Each structure stands twice: as structure tokens, then as C-alpha cells.
PDB file of C-alpha atoms in Angstrom:
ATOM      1  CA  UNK A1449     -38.482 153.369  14.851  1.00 42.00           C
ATOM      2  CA  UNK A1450     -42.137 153.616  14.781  1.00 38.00           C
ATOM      3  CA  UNK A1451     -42.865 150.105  12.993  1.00 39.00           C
ATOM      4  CA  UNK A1452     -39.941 148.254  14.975  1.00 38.00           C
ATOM      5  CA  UNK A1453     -41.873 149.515  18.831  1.00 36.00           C
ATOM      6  CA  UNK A1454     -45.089 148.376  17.307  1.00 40.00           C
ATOM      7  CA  UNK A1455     -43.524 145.082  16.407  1.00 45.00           C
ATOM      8  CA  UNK A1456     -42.423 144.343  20.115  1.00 46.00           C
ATOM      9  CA  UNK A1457     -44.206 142.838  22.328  1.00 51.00           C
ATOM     10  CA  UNK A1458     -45.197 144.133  25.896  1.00 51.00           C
ATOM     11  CA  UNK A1459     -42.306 143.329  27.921  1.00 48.00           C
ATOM     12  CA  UNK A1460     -39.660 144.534  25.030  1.00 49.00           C
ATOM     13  CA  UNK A1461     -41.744 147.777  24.840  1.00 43.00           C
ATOM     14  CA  UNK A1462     -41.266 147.579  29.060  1.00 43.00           C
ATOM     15  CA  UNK A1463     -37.621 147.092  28.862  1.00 47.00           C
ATOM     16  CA  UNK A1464     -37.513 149.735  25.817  1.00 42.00           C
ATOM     17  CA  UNK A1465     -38.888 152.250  27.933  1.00 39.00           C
ATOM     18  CA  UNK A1466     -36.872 151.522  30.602  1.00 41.00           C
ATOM     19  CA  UNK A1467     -33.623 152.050  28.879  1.00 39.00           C
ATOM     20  CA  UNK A1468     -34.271 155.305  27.258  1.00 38.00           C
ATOM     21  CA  UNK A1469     -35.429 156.557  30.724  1.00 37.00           C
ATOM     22  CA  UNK A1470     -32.205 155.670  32.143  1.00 36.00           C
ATOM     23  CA  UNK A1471     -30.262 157.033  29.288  1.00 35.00           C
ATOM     24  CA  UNK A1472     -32.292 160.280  29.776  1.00 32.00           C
ATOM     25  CA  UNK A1473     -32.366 160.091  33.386  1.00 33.00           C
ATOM     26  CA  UNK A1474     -27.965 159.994  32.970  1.00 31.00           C
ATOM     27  CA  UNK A1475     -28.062 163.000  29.938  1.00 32.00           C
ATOM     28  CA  UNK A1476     -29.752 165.431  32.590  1.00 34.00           C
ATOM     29  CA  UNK A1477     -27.406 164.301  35.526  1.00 35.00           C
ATOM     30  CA  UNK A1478     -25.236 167.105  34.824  1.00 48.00           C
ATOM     31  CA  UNK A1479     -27.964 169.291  36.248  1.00 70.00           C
ATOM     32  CA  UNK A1480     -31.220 169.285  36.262  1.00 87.00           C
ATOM     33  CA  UNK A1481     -34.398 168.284  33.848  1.00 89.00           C
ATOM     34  CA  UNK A1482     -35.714 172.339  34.268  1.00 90.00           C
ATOM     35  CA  UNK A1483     -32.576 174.043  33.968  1.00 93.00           C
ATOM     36  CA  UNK A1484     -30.968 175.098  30.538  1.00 91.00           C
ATOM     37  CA  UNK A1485     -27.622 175.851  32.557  1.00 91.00           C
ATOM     38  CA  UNK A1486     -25.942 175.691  36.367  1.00 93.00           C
ATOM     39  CA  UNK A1487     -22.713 177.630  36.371  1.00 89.00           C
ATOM     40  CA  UNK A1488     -20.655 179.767  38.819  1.00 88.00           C
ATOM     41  CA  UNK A1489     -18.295 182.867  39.086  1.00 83.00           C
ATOM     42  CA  UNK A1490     -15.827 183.963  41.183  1.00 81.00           C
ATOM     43  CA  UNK A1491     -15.750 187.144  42.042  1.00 78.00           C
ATOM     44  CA  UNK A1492     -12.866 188.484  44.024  1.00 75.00           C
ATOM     45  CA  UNK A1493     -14.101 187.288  47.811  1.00 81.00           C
ATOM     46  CA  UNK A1494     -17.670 186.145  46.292  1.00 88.00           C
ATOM     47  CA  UNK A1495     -18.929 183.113  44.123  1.00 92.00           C
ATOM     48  CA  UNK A1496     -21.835 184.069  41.911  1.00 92.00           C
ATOM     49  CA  UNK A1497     -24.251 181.242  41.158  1.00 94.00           C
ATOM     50  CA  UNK A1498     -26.590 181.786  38.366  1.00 93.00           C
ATOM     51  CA  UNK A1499     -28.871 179.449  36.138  1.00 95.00           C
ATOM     52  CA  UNK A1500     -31.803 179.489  33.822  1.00 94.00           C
ATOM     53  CA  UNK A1501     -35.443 177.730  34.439  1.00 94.00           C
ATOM     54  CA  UNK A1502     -36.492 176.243  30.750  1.00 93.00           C
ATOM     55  CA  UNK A1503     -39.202 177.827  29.340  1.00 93.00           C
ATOM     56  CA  UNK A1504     -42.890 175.884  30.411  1.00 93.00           C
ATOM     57  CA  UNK A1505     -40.827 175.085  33.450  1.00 92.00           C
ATOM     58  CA  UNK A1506     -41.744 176.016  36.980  1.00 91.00           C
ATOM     59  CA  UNK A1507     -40.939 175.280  40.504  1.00 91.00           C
ATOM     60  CA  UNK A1508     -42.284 176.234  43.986  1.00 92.00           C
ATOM     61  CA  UNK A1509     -39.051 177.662  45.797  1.00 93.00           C
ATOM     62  CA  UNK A1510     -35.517 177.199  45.131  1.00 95.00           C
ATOM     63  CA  UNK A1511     -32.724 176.394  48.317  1.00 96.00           C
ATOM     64  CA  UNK A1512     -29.310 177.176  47.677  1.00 96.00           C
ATOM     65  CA  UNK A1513     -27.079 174.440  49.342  1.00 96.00           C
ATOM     66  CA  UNK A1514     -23.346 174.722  49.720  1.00 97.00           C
ATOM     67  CA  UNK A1515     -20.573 171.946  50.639  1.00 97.00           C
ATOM     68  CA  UNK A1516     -16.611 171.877  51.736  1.00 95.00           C
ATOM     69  CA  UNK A1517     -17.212 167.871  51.692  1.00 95.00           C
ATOM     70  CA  UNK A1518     -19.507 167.383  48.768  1.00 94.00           C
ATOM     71  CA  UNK A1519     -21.777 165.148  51.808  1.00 95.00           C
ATOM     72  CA  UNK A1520     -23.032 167.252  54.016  1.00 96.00           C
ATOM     73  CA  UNK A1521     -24.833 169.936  52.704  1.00 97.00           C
ATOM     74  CA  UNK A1522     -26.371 173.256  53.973  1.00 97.00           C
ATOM     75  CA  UNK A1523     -28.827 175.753  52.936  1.00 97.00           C
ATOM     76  CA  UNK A1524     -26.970 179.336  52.707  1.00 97.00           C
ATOM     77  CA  UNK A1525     -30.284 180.722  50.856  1.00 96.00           C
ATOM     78  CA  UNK A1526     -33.310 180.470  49.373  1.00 96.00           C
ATOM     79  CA  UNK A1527     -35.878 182.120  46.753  1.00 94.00           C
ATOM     80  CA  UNK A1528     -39.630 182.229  47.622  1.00 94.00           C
ATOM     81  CA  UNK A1529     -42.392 181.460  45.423  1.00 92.00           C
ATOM     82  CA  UNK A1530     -42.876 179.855  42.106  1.00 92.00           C
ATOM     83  CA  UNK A1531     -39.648 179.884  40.027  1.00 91.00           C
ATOM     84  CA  UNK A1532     -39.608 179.904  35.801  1.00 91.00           C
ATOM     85  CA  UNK A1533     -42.710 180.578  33.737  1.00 91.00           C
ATOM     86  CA  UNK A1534     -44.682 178.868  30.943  1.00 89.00           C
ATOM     87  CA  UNK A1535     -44.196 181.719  28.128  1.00 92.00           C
ATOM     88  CA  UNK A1536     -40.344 182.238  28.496  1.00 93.00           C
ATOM     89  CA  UNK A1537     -36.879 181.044  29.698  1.00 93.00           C
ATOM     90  CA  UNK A1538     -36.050 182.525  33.281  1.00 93.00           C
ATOM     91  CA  UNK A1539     -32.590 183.397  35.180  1.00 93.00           C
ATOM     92  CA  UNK A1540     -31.860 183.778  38.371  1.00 95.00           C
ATOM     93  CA  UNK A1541     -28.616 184.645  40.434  1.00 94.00           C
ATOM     94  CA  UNK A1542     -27.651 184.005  44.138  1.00 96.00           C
ATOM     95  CA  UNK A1543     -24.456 185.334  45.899  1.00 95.00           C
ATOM     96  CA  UNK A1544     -22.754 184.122  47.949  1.00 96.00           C
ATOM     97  CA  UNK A1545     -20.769 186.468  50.014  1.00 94.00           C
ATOM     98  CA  UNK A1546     -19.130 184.382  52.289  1.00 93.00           C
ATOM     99  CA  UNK A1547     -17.545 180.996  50.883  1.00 94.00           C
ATOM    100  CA  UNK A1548     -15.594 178.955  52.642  1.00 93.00           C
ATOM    101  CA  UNK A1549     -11.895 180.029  52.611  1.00 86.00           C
ATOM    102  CA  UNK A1550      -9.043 177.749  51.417  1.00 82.00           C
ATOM    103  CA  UNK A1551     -11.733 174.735  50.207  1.00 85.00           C
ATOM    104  CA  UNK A1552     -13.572 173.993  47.208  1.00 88.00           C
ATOM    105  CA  UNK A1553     -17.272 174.966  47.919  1.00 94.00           C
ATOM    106  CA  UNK A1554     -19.708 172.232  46.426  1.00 95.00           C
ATOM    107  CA  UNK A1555     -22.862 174.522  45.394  1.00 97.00           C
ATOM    108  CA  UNK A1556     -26.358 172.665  44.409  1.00 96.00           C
ATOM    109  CA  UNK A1557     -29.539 173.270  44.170  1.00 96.00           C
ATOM    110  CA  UNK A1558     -32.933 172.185  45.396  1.00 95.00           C
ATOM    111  CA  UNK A1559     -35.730 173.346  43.097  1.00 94.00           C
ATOM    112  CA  UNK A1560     -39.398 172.539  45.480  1.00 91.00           C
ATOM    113  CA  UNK A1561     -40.193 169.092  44.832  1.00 90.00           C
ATOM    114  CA  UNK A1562     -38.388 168.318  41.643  1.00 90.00           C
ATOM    115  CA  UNK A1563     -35.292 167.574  43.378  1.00 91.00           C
ATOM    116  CA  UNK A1564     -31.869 168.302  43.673  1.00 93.00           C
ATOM    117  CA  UNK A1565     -28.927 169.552  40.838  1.00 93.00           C
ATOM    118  CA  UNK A1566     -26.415 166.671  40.484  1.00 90.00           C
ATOM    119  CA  UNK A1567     -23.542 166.598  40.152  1.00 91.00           C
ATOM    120  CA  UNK A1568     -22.847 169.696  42.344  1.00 93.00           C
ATOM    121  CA  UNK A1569     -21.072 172.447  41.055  1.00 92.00           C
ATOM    122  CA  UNK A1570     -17.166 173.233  42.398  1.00 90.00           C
ATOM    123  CA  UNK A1571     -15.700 176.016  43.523  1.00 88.00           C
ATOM    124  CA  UNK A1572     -12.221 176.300  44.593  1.00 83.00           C
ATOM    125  CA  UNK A1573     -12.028 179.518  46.762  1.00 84.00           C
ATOM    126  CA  UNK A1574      -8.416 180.582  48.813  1.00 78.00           C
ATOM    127  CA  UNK A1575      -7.961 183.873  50.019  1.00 75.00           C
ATOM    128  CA  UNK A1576      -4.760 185.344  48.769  1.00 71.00           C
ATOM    129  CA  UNK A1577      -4.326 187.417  51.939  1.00 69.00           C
ATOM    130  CA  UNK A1578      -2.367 190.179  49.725  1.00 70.00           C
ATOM    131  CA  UNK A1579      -0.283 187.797  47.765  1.00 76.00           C
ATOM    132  CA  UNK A1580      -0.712 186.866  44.239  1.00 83.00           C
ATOM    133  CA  UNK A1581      -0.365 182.893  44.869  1.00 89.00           C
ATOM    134  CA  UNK A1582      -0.904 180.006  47.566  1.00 89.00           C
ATOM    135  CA  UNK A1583       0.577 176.638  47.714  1.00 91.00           C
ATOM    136  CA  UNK A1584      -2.179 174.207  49.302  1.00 88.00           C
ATOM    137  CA  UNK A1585      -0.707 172.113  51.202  1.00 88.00           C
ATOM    138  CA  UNK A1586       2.802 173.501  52.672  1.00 88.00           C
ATOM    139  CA  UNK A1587       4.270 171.642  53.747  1.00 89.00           C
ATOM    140  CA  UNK A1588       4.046 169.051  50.787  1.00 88.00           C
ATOM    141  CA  UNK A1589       4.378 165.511  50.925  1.00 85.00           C
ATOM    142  CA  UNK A1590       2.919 164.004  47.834  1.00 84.00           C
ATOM    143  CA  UNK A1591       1.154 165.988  45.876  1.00 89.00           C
ATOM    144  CA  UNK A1592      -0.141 169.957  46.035  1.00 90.00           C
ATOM    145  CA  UNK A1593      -0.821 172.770  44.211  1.00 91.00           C
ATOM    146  CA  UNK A1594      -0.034 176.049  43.580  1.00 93.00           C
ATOM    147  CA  UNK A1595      -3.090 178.425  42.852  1.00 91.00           C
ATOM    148  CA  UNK A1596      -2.897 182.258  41.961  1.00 90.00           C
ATOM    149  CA  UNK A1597      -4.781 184.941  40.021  1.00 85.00           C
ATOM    150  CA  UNK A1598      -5.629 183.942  36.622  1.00 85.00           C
ATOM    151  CA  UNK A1599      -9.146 186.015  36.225  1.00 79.00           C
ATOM    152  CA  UNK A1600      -8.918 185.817  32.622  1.00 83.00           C
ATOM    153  CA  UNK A1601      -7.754 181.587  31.843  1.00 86.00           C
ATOM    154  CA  UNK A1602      -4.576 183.037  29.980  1.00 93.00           C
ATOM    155  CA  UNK A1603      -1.339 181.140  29.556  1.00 95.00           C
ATOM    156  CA  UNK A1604       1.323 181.244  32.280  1.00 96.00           C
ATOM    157  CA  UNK A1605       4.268 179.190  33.441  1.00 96.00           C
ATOM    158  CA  UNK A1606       5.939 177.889  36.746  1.00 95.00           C
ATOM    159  CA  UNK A1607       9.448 177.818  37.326  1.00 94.00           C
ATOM    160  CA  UNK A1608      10.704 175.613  40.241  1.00 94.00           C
ATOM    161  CA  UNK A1609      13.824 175.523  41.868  1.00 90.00           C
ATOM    162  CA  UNK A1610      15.604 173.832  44.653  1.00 86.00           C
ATOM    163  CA  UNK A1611      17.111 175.734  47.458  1.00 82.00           C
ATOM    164  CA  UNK A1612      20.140 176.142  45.822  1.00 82.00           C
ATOM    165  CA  UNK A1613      18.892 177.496  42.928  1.00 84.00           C
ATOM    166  CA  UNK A1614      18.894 174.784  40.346  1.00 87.00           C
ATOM    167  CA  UNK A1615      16.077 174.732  38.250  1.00 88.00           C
ATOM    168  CA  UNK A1616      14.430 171.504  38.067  1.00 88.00           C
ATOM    169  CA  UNK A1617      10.498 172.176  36.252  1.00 90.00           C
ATOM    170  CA  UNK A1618       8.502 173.890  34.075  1.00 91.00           C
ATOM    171  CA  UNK A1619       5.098 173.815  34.212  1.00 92.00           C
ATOM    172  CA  UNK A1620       2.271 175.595  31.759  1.00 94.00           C
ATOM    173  CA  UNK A1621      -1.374 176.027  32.747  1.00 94.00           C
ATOM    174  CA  UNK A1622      -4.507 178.399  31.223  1.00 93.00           C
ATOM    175  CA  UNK A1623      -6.461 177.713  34.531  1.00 89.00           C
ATOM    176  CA  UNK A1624      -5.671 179.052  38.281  1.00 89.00           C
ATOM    177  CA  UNK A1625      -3.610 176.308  39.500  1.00 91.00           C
ATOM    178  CA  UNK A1626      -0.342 174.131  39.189  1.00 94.00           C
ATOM    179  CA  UNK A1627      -0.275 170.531  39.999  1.00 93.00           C
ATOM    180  CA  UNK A1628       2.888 169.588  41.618  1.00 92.00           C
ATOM    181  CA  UNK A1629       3.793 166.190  42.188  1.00 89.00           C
ATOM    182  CA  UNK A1630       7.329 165.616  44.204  1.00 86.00           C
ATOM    183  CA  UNK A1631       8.249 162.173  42.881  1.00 82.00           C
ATOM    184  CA  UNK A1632       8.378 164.387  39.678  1.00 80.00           C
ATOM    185  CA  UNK A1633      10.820 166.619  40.402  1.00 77.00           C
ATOM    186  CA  UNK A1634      12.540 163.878  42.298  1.00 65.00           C
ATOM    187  CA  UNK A1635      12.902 161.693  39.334  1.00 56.00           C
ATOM    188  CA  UNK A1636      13.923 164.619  36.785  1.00 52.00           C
ATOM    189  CA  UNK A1637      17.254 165.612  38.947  1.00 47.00           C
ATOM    190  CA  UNK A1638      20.440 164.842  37.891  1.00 42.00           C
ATOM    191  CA  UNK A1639      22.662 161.984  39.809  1.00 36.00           C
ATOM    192  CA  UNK A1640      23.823 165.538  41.716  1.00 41.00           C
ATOM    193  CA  UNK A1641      20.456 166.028  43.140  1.00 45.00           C
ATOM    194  CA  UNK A1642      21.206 166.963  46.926  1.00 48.00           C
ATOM    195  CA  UNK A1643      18.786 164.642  48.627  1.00 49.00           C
ATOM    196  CA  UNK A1644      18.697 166.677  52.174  1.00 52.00           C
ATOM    197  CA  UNK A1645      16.519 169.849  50.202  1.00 53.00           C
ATOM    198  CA  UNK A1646      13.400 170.561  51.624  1.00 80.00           C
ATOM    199  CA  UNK A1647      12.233 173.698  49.998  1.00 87.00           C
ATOM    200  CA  UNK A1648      11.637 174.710  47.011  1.00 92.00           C
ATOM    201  CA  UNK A1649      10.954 178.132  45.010  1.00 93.00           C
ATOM    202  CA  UNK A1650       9.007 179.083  42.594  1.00 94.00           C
ATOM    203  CA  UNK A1651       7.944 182.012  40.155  1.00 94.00           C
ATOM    204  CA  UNK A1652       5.053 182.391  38.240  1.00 95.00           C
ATOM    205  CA  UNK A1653       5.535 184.322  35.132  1.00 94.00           C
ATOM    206  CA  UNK A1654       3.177 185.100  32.003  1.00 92.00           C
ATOM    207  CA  UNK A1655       3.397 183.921  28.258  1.00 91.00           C
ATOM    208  CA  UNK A1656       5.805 186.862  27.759  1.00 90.00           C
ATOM    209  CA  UNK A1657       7.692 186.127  30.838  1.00 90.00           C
ATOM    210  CA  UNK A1658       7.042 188.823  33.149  1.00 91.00           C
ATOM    211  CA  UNK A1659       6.788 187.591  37.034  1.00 92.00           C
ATOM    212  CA  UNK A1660       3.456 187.530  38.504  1.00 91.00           C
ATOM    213  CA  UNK A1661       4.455 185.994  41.975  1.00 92.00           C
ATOM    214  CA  UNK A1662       6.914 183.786  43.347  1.00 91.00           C
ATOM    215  CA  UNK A1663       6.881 181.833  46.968  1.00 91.00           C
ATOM    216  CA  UNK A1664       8.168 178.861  48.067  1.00 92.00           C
ATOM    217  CA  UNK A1665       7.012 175.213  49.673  1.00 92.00           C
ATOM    218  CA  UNK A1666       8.612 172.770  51.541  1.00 90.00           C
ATOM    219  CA  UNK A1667       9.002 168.831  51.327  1.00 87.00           C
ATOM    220  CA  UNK A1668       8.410 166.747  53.261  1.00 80.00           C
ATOM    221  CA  UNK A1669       8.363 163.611  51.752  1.00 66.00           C
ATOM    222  CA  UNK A1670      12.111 162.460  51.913  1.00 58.00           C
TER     223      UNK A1670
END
């Protein structure tokens, strides 16, 4: 590598340089050049940021910017003073004790003058109100989704049915939400589909099959 850069000539070198910048520049874009990680946790009605400063790394102050958009920002808290250090790796939490219900919360940061994490981070946050499950939206016309509590990413399945109790899907997810799209369970009935239903139920069971929650959404699509 060494003998083929000495061989080109000033504006290779230029254009060189330029590319592996740009190739570097799109390698850190997941977060940031003086972080070794950028992650979240949910925590029951909390979302726990946390993320580690590389070691010879430092900062002057650290915002803590939040999103339901992924524009518009805000700062929902900062830490003071220099950040990281030059002898070892250093990790640091923030809290954030009130996200935005029913939205996914866009979380970046802004570390002094060495800019801003990118991409931000998501956080899908709905509040449960005492139930195990929520449909977002419901109605439905297109396309929705059924999250519930799945703490640990362990398998479970949905059952659907219409409102007269055929069953018409079966879903499987490990994460903490069920993508439901109505021209698919419109284009799996039978030629005795009853076009007039408008609500369907649903149960949520584990890989065993015990129920963790059922509900119901309509449609409004037809």
C-alpha cells in the first residue's frame, strides 16, 4: 500500500485521501468518532440512555436531545464539564423519566464541539394503561401494529380473527410488536369472506401457547 501511495502523484494522493475520509466519515455514522457504543433501555415508564467515551477521548459537555419527529430536536438534559479521559474508556447514563407516550422517541447526542450522534437512536414508547397490548392505530386502514410486553425478545404468536370468529392469521415475532397489514388478511380469506367485517380480534399467546393478552381493532379500509 505503502509503495503504490508513493507512486501517485499529488492529485491521486488528493483524491486517495478523500475517499478513505468519506468511507471513514460513513463507518462512524452510526454514532459517533468518540463513542465505543450509543444504546438505549426501556425501563417500564423510563428509557435509559447510556454510552461509552473511547479511551484518549474527551469532550467539553454533553446535551441530551430527544425527538417524536426525528427533525426537531430538544435538549431534555445535559452533563457539565469535560466528558471521557485520556488513560481509560468512560460511561455515562442519562434517564429519561418522562418520554413521550404512544411515539417513538428519537434520542441523540451532542458531545461540545465535536458534534452530534447520527443516526439517532429509536425508541418506541406506549403506555399500556393496565393492559398487556396496544394496537397503534385503531382504527386501521392500511397498515398498524400491535405492540405488547415482550421485556425479554422471546418468541410469541398472534392469532387473528374476524368478528365471527374465523381465524384468518398467524403471526410470530421475538420483538414487541406485530405488523399487520389488512390487504393481507383480505387476500388470505376464503371466497366466504364476509366483506361488511370491521373488527377484528386477536390473542397473543407464548411459544407454549399460553395467552398473554387479547384485544381487538377495527377496519376501516373497506
Amino acid at each position: 500500500m505503502r509503495a503504490i501511495y508513493l507512486g501517485l502523484n499529488m492529485m491521486q494522493k488528493y483524491l486517495l485521501f478523500t475517499i478513505l475520509f468519506l468511507l471513514t466519515k460513513n463507518g462512524l455514522a452510526q454514532s459517533h468518532y468518540l463513542l465505543s457504543n450509543f444504546y438505549a433501555l426501556k425501563d417500564n415508564s423510563r428509557v435509559i440512555l447510556q454510552w461509552t467515551i473511547k479511551r484518549g477521548s474527551t469532550c467539553i459537555g454533553t446535551a441530551i436531545l430527544r425527538s417524536t419527529d426525528n427533525v426537531h430536536f430538544e435538549v431534555i438534559g445535559e452533563i457539565q464539564g469535560i466528558c471521557g479521559s485520556s488513560d481509560f474508556a468512560q460511561s455515562y447514563n442519562f434517564t429519561d423519566e418522562n418520554p413521550v407516550k404512544n411515539k417513538t422517541n428519537y434520542y441523540i447526542l451532542e458531545l461540545g464541539f465535536s458534534g452530534k450522534t447520527e443516526p439517532s437512536l429509536p425508541v418506541a414508547y406506549f403506555d399500556f394503561s393496565g393492559h398487556k397490548s396496544k394496537v397503534i392505530p385503531n382504527p386501521m386502514k392500511e397498515l398498524g401494529y400491535i405492540y405488547f410486553e415482550n421485556p425479554n425478545n422471546v418468541i410469541h404468536h398472534l392469532h387473528i380473527f374476524d368478528s365471527h370468529g374465523k381465524y384468518v392469521f398467524k403471526g410470530k415475532s421475538e420483538t414487541e410488536y406485530f405488523t399487520v397489514s389488512l390487504s393481507e388478511l383480505e387476500s388470505i380469506e376464503t371466497a366466504s369472506f364476509n366483506f361488511n367485517t370491521t373488527k377484528y380480534y386477536y390473542i397473543i399467546t407464548d411459544d407454549s401457547g399460553v395467552r398473554l393478552t387479547s384485544g381487538f381493532f377495527l377496519d376501516v379500509g373497506n
